[in-house]
mmCIF file of C-alpha atoms and ligand atoms in Angstrom:
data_model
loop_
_atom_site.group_PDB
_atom_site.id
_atom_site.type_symbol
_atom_site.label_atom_id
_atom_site.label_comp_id
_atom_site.label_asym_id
_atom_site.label_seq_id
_atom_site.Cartn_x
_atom_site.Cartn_y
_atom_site.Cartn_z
ATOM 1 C CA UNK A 1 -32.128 13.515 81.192
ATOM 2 C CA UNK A 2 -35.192 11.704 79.494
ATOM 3 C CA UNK A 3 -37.024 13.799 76.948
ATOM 4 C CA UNK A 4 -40.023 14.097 78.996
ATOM 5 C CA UNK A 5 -38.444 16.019 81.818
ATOM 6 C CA UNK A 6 -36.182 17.859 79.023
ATOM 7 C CA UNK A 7 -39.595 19.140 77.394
ATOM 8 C CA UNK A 8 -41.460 19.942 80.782
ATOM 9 C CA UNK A 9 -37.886 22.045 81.430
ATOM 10 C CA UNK A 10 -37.876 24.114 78.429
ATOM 11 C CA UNK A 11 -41.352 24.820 78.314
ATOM 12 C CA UNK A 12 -41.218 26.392 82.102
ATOM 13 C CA UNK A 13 -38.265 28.583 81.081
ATOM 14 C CA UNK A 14 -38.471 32.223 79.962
ATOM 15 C CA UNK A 15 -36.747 31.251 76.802
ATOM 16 C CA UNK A 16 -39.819 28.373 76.025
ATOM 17 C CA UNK A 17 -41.111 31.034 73.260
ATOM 18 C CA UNK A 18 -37.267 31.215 71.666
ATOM 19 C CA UNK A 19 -36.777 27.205 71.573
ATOM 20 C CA UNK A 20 -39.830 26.646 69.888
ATOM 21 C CA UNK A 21 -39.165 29.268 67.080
ATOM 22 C CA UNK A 22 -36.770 27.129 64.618
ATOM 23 C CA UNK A 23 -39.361 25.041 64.521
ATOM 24 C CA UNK A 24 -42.368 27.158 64.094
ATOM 25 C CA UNK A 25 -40.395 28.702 61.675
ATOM 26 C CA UNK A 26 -39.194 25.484 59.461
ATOM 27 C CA UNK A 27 -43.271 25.065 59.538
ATOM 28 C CA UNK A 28 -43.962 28.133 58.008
ATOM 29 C CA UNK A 29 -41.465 27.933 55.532
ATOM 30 C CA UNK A 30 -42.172 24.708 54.150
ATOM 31 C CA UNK A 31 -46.113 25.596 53.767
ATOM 32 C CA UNK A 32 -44.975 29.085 51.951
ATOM 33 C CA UNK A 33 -42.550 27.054 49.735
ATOM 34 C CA UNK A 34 -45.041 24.798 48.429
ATOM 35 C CA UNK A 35 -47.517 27.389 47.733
ATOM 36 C CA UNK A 36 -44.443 29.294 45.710
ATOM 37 C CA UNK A 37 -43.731 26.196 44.243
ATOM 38 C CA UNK A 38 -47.794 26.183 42.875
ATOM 39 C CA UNK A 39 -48.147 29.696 42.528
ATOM 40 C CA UNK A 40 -44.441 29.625 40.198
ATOM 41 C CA UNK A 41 -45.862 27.146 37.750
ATOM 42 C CA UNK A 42 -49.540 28.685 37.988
ATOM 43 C CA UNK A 43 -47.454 31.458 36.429
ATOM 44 C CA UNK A 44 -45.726 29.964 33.553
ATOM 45 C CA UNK A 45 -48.495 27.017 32.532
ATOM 46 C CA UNK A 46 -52.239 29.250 33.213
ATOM 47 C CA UNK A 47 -53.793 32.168 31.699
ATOM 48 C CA UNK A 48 -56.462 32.617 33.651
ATOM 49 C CA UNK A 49 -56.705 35.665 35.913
ATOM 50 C CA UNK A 50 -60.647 35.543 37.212
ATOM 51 C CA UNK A 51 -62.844 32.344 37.815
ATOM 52 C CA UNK A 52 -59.841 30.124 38.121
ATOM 53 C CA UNK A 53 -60.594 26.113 36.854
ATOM 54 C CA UNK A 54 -58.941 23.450 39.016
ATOM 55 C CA UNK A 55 -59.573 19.720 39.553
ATOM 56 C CA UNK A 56 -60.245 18.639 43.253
ATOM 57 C CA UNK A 57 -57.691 16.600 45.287
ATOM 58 C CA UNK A 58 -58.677 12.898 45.824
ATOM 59 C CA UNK A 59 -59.954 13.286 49.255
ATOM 60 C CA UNK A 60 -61.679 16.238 48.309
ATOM 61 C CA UNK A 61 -63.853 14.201 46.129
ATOM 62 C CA UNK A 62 -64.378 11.185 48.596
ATOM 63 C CA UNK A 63 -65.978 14.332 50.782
ATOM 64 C CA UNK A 64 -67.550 15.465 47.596
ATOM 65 C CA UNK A 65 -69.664 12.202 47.490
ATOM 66 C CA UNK A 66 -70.858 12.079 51.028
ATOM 67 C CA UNK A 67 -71.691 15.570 50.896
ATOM 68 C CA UNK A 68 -74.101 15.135 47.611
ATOM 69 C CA UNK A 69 -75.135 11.692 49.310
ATOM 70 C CA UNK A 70 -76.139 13.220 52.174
ATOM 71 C CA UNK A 71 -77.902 16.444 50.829
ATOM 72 C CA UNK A 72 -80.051 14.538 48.161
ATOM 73 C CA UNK A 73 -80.585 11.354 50.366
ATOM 74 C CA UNK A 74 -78.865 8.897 48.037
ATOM 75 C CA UNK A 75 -76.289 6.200 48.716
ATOM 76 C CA UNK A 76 -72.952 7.663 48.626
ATOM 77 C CA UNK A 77 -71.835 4.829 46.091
ATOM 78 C CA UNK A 78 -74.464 5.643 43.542
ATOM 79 C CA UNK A 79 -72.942 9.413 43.928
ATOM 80 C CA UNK A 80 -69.340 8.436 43.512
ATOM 81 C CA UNK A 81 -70.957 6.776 39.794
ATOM 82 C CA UNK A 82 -72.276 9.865 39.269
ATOM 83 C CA UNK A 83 -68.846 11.647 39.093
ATOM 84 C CA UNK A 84 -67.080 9.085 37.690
ATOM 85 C CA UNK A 85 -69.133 9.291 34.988
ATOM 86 C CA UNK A 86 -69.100 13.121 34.425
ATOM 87 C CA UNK A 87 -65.412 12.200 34.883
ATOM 88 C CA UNK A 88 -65.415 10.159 31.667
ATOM 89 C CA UNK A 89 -67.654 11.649 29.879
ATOM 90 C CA UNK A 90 -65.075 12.091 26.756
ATOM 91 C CA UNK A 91 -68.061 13.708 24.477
ATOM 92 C CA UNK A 92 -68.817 16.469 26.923
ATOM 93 C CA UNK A 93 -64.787 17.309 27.758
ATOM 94 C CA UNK A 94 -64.696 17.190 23.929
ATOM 95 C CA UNK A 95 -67.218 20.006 23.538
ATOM 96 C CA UNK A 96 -65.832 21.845 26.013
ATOM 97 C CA UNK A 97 -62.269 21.641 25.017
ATOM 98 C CA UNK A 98 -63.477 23.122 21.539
ATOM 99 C CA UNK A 99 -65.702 25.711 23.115
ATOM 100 C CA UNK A 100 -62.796 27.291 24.799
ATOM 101 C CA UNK A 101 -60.492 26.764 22.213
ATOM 102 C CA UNK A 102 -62.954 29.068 20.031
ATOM 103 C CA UNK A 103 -63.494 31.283 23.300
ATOM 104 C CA UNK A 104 -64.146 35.298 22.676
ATOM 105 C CA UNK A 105 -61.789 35.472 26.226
ATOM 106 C CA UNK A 106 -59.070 32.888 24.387
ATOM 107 C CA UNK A 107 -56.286 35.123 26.403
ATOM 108 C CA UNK A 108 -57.464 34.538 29.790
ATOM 109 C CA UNK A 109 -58.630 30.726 29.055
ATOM 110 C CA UNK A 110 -56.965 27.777 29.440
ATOM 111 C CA UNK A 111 -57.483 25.105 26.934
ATOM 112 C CA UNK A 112 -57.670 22.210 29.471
ATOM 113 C CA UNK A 113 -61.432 21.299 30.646
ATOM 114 C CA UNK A 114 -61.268 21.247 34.698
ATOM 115 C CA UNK A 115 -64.971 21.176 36.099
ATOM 116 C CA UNK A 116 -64.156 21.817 40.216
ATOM 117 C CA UNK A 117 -67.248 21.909 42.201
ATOM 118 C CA UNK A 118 -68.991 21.266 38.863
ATOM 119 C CA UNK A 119 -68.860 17.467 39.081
ATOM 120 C CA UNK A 120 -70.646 18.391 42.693
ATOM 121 C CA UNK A 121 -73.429 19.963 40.868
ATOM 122 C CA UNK A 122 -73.327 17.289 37.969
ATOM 123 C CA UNK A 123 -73.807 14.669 40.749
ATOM 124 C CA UNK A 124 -76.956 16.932 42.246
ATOM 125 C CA UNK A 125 -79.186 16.805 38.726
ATOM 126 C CA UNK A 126 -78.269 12.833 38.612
ATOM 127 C CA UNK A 127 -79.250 12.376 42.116
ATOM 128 C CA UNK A 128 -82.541 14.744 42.389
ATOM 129 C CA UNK A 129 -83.805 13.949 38.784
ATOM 130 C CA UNK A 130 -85.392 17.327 38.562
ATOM 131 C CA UNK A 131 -87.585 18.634 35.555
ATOM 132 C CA UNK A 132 -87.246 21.990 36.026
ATOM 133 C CA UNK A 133 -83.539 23.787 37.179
ATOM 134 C CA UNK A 134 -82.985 27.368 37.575
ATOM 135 C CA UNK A 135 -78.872 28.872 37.799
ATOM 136 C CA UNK A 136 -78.501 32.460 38.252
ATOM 137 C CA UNK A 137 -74.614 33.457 36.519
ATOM 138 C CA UNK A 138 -74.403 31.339 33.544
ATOM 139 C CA UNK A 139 -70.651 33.247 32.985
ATOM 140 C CA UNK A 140 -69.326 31.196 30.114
ATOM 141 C CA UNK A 141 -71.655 28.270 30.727
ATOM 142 C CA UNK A 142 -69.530 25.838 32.306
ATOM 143 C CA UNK A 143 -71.784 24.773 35.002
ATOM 144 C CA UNK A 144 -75.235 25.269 32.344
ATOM 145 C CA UNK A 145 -73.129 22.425 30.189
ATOM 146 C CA UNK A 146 -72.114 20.128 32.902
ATOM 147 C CA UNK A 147 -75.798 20.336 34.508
ATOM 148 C CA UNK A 148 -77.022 20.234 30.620
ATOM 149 C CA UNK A 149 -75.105 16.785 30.243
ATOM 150 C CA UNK A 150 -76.760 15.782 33.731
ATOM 151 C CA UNK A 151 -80.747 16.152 32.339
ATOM 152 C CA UNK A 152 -79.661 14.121 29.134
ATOM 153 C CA UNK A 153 -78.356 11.556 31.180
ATOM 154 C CA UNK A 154 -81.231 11.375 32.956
ATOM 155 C CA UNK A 155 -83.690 11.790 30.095
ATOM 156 C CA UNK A 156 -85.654 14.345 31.464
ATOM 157 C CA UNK A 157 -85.900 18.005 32.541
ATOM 158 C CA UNK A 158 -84.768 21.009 31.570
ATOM 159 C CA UNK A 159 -81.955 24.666 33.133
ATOM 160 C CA UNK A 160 -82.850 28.068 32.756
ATOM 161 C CA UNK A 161 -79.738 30.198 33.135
ATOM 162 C CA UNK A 162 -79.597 34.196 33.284
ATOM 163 C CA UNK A 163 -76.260 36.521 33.487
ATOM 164 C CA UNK A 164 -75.997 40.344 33.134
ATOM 165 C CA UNK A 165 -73.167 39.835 30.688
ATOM 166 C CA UNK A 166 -74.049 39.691 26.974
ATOM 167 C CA UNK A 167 -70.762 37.827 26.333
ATOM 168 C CA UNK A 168 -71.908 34.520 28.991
ATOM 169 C CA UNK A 169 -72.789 31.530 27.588
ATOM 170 C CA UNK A 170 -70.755 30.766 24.930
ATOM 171 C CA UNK A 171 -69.728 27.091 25.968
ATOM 172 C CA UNK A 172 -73.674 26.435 26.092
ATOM 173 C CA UNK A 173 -73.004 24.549 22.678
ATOM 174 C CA UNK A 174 -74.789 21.633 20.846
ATOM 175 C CA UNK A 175 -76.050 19.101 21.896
ATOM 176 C CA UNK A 176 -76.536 20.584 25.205
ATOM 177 C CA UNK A 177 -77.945 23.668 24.486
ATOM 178 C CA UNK A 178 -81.451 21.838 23.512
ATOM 179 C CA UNK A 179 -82.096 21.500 27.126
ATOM 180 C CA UNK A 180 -80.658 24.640 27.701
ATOM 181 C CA UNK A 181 -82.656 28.580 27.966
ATOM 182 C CA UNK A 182 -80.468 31.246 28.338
ATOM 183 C CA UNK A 183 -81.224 34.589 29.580
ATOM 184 C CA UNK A 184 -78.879 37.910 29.332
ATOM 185 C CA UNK A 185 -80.399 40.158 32.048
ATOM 186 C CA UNK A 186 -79.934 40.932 35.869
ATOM 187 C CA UNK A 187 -81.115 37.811 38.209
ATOM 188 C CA UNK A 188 -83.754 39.460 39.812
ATOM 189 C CA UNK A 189 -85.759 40.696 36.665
ATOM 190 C CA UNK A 190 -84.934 36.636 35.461
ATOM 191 C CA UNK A 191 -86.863 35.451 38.770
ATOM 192 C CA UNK A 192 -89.749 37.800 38.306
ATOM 193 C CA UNK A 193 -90.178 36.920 34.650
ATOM 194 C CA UNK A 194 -92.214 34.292 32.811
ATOM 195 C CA UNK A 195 -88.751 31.755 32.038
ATOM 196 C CA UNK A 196 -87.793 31.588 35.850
ATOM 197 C CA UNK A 197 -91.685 31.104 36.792
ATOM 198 C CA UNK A 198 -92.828 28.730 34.077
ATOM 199 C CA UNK A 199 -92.825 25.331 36.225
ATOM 200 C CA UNK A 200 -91.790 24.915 40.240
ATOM 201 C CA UNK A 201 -88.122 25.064 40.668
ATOM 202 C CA UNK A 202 -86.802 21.613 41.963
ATOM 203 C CA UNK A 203 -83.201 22.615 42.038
ATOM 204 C CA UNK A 204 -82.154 26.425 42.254
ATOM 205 C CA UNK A 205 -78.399 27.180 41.392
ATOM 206 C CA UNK A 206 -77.434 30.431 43.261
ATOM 207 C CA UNK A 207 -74.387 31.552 41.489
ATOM 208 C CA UNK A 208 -73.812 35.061 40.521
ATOM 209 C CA UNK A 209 -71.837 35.425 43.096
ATOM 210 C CA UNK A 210 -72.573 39.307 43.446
ATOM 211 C CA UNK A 211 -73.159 40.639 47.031
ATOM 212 C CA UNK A 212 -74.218 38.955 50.004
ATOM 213 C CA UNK A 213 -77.407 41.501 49.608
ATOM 214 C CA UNK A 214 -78.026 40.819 46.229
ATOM 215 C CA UNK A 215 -77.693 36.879 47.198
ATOM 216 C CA UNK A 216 -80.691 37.158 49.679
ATOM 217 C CA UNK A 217 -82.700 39.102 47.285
ATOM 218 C CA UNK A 218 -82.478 36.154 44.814
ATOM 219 C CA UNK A 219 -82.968 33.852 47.507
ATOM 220 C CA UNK A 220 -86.096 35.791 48.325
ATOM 221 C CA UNK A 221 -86.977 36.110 45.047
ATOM 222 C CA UNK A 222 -86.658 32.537 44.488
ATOM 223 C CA UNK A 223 -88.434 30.568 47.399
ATOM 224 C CA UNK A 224 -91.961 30.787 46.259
ATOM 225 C CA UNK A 225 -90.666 29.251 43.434
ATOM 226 C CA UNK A 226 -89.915 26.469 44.704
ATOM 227 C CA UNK A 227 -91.007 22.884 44.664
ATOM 228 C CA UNK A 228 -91.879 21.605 48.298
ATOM 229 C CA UNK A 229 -88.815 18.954 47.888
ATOM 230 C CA UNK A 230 -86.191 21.611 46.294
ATOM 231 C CA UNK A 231 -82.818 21.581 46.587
ATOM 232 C CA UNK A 232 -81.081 24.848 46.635
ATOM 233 C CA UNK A 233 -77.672 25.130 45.706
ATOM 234 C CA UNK A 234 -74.879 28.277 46.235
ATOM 235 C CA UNK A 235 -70.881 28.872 45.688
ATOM 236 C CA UNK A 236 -70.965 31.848 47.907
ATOM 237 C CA UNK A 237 -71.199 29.968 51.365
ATOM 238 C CA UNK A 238 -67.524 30.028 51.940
ATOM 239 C CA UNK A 239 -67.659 33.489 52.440
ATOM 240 C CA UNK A 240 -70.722 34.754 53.713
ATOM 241 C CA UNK A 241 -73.638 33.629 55.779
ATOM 242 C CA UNK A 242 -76.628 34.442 53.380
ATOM 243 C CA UNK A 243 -77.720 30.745 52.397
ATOM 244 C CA UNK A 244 -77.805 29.478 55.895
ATOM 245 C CA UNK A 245 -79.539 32.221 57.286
ATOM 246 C CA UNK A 246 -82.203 31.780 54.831
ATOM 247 C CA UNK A 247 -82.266 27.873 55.242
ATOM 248 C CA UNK A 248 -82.927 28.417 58.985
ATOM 249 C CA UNK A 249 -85.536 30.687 58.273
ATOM 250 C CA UNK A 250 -87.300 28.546 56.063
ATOM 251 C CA UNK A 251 -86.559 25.881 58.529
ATOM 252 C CA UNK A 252 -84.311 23.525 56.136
ATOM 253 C CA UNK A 253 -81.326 22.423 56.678
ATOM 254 C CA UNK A 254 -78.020 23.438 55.141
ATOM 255 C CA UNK A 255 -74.382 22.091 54.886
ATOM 256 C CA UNK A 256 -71.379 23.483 53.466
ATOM 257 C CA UNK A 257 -68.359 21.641 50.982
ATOM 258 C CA UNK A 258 -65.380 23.307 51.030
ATOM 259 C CA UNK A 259 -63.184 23.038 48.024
ATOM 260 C CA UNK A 260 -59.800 21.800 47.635
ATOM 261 C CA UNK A 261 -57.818 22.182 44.367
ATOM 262 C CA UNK A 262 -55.118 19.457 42.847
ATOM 263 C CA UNK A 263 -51.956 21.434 42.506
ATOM 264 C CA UNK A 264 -53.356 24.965 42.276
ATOM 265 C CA UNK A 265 -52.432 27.714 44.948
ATOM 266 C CA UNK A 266 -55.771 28.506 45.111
ATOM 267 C CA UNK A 267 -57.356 27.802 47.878
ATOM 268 C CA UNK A 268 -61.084 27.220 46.158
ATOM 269 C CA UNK A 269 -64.685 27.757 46.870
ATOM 270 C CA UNK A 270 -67.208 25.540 48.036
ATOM 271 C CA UNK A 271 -70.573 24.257 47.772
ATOM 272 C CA UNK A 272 -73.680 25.154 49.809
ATOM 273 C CA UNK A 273 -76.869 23.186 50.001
ATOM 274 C CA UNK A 274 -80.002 23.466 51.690
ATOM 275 C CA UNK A 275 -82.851 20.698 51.175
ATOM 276 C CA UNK A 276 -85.839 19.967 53.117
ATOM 277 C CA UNK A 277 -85.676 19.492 56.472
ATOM 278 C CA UNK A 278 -84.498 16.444 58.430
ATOM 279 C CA UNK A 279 -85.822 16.999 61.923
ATOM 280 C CA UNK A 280 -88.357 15.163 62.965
ATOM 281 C CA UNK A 281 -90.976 17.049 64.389
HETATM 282 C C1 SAM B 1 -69.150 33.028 39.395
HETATM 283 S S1 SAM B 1 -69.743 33.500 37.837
HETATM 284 C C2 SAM B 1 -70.847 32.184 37.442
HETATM 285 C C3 SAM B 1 -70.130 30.907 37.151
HETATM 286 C C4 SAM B 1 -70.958 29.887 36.395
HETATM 287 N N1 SAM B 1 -72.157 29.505 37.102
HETATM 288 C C5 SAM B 1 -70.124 28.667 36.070
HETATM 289 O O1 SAM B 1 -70.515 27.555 36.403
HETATM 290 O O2 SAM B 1 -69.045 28.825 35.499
HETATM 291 C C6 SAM B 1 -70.828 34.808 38.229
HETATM 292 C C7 SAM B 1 -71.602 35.385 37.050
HETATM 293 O O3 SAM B 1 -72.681 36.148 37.582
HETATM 294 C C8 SAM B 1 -72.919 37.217 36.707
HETATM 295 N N2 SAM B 1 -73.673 38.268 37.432
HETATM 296 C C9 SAM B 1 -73.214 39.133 38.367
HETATM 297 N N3 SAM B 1 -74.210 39.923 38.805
HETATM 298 C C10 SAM B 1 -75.332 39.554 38.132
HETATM 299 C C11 SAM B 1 -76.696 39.981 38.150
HETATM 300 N N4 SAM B 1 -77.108 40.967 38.942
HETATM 301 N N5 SAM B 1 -77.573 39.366 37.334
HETATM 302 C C12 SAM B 1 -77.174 38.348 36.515
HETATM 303 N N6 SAM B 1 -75.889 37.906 36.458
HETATM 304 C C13 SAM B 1 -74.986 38.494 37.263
HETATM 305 C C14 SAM B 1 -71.551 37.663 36.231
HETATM 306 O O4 SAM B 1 -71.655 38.326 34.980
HETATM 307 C C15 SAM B 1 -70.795 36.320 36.173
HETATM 308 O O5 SAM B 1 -70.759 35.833 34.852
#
């Protein structure tokens, strides 16, 4: 019997359901096994146990590119430059390395400098060339360095950064830090207050990550801030619907990145933009 009619056989038989099983099954097992496989050495190599650091697979970072390309309107080979160089950058990685080697959190840190959806927001402050950026959850400054390293590539402009915890910031070291303001209070006092509000916004960092309610507010907060041609920029997309409401509202346009991590079980976060709109009128 050819395999055709053998196939069109089973499948019209009250077992079809059973046959398929060993092989639904031998699926299953080998996508569980290679997350225990992950997960096992996660164990044994990692400390971490809250804001996990990861590199992104390969691909991941091809989609990385065209995502930043197409959200700041640059070619998609002057983006890929842009995270190769972060990428290289030995000086920052060196600062970093030593930051969380001298870490208050040492036993929850790992020692080796993985940026994730960093190099993303690296390749944004390259791209946009803003003088004035504004991140909301500075945690332990990660993301203020790597955008820090961004403004003194580009020779120009300047983060303020506000958390709620009194511990955050503590990678936010020399020479980065000149560029750098950093603000221990709650996000929403930061916005109404004179370091949030002392020049338009050209690219807003939404991070703290809180409550999908507490997002909006600081979206709200935030968007007569803004420069006409701002770029706003949230972690939170992959898991609730705040940025993209508030991009159609203010008719821009929005896309999401979703992460993918190299060898972690993890399965990431993501990257939300909305910039000015597209459509013509
Ligand atoms: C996901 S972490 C930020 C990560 C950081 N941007 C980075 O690149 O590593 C979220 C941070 O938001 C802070 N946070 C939570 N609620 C806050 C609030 N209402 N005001 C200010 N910071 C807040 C937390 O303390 C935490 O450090």
């Amino acid at each position: 019997m050819k395999h055709n009619a053998l196939t069109r056989r089973i499948a019209a038989s009250p077992l079809a359901p059973l046959a398929g099983f060993p092989l639904r099954l031998a699926n299953v097992v080998q996508h569980n096994a290679r997350i225990a496989r992950l997960s096992a050495s996660w164990l044994v190599r990692s400390r971490e146990h809250v804001h996990y650091t990861y590199d992104l697979e390969p691909l991941n970072m091809e989609h990385l590119a065209w995502f930043v390309a197409t959200a700041t309107g640059t070619r998609v080979a002057t983006v890929r430059g842009y995270l190769k160089e972060l990428q290289e950058d030995a000086e920052l990685r060196r600062v970093m390395a030593e930051g969380l080697a001298r870490s208050s959190r040492s036993a929850s840190t790992d020692k080796v400098v993985r940026y994730g959806r960093r190099i993303g927001w690296y390749a944004f402050v390259r791209a946009l060339r803003p003088e004035f950026v504004v991140e909301t959850g500075t945690n332990r400054g990660l993301g203020s360095a790597v955008i820090a390293a961004a403004l003194l590539r580009n020779g120009r402009g300047r983060l303020a950064t506000a958390d709620i915890d009194d511990r955050s910031g503590e990678l936010i070291l020399p020479p980065y830090d000149k560029v750098v303001e950093h603000v221990v209070g709650d996000s929403l006092e930061f916005l109404a207050g004179p370091v949030a509000r002392q020049q338009p916004i050209d690219l807003f960092f939404v991070d703290t990550g809180h409550t999908p309610e507490h997002e909006r507010a600081e979206l709200l907060a935030g968007a007569p801030l803004l420069a006409p041609h701002a770029v706003v920029v949230a972690t939170k997309t992959y898991c609730w619907p705040e940025l993209s409401r508030w991009a159609e509202e203010q008719q821009r346009e929005f896309l999401h990145f979703s992460e993918k991590p190299l060898d972690h079980w993890y399965r990431g976060v993501g990257i939300g933009a909305s910039f000015p709109s597209l459509v013509r009128a």
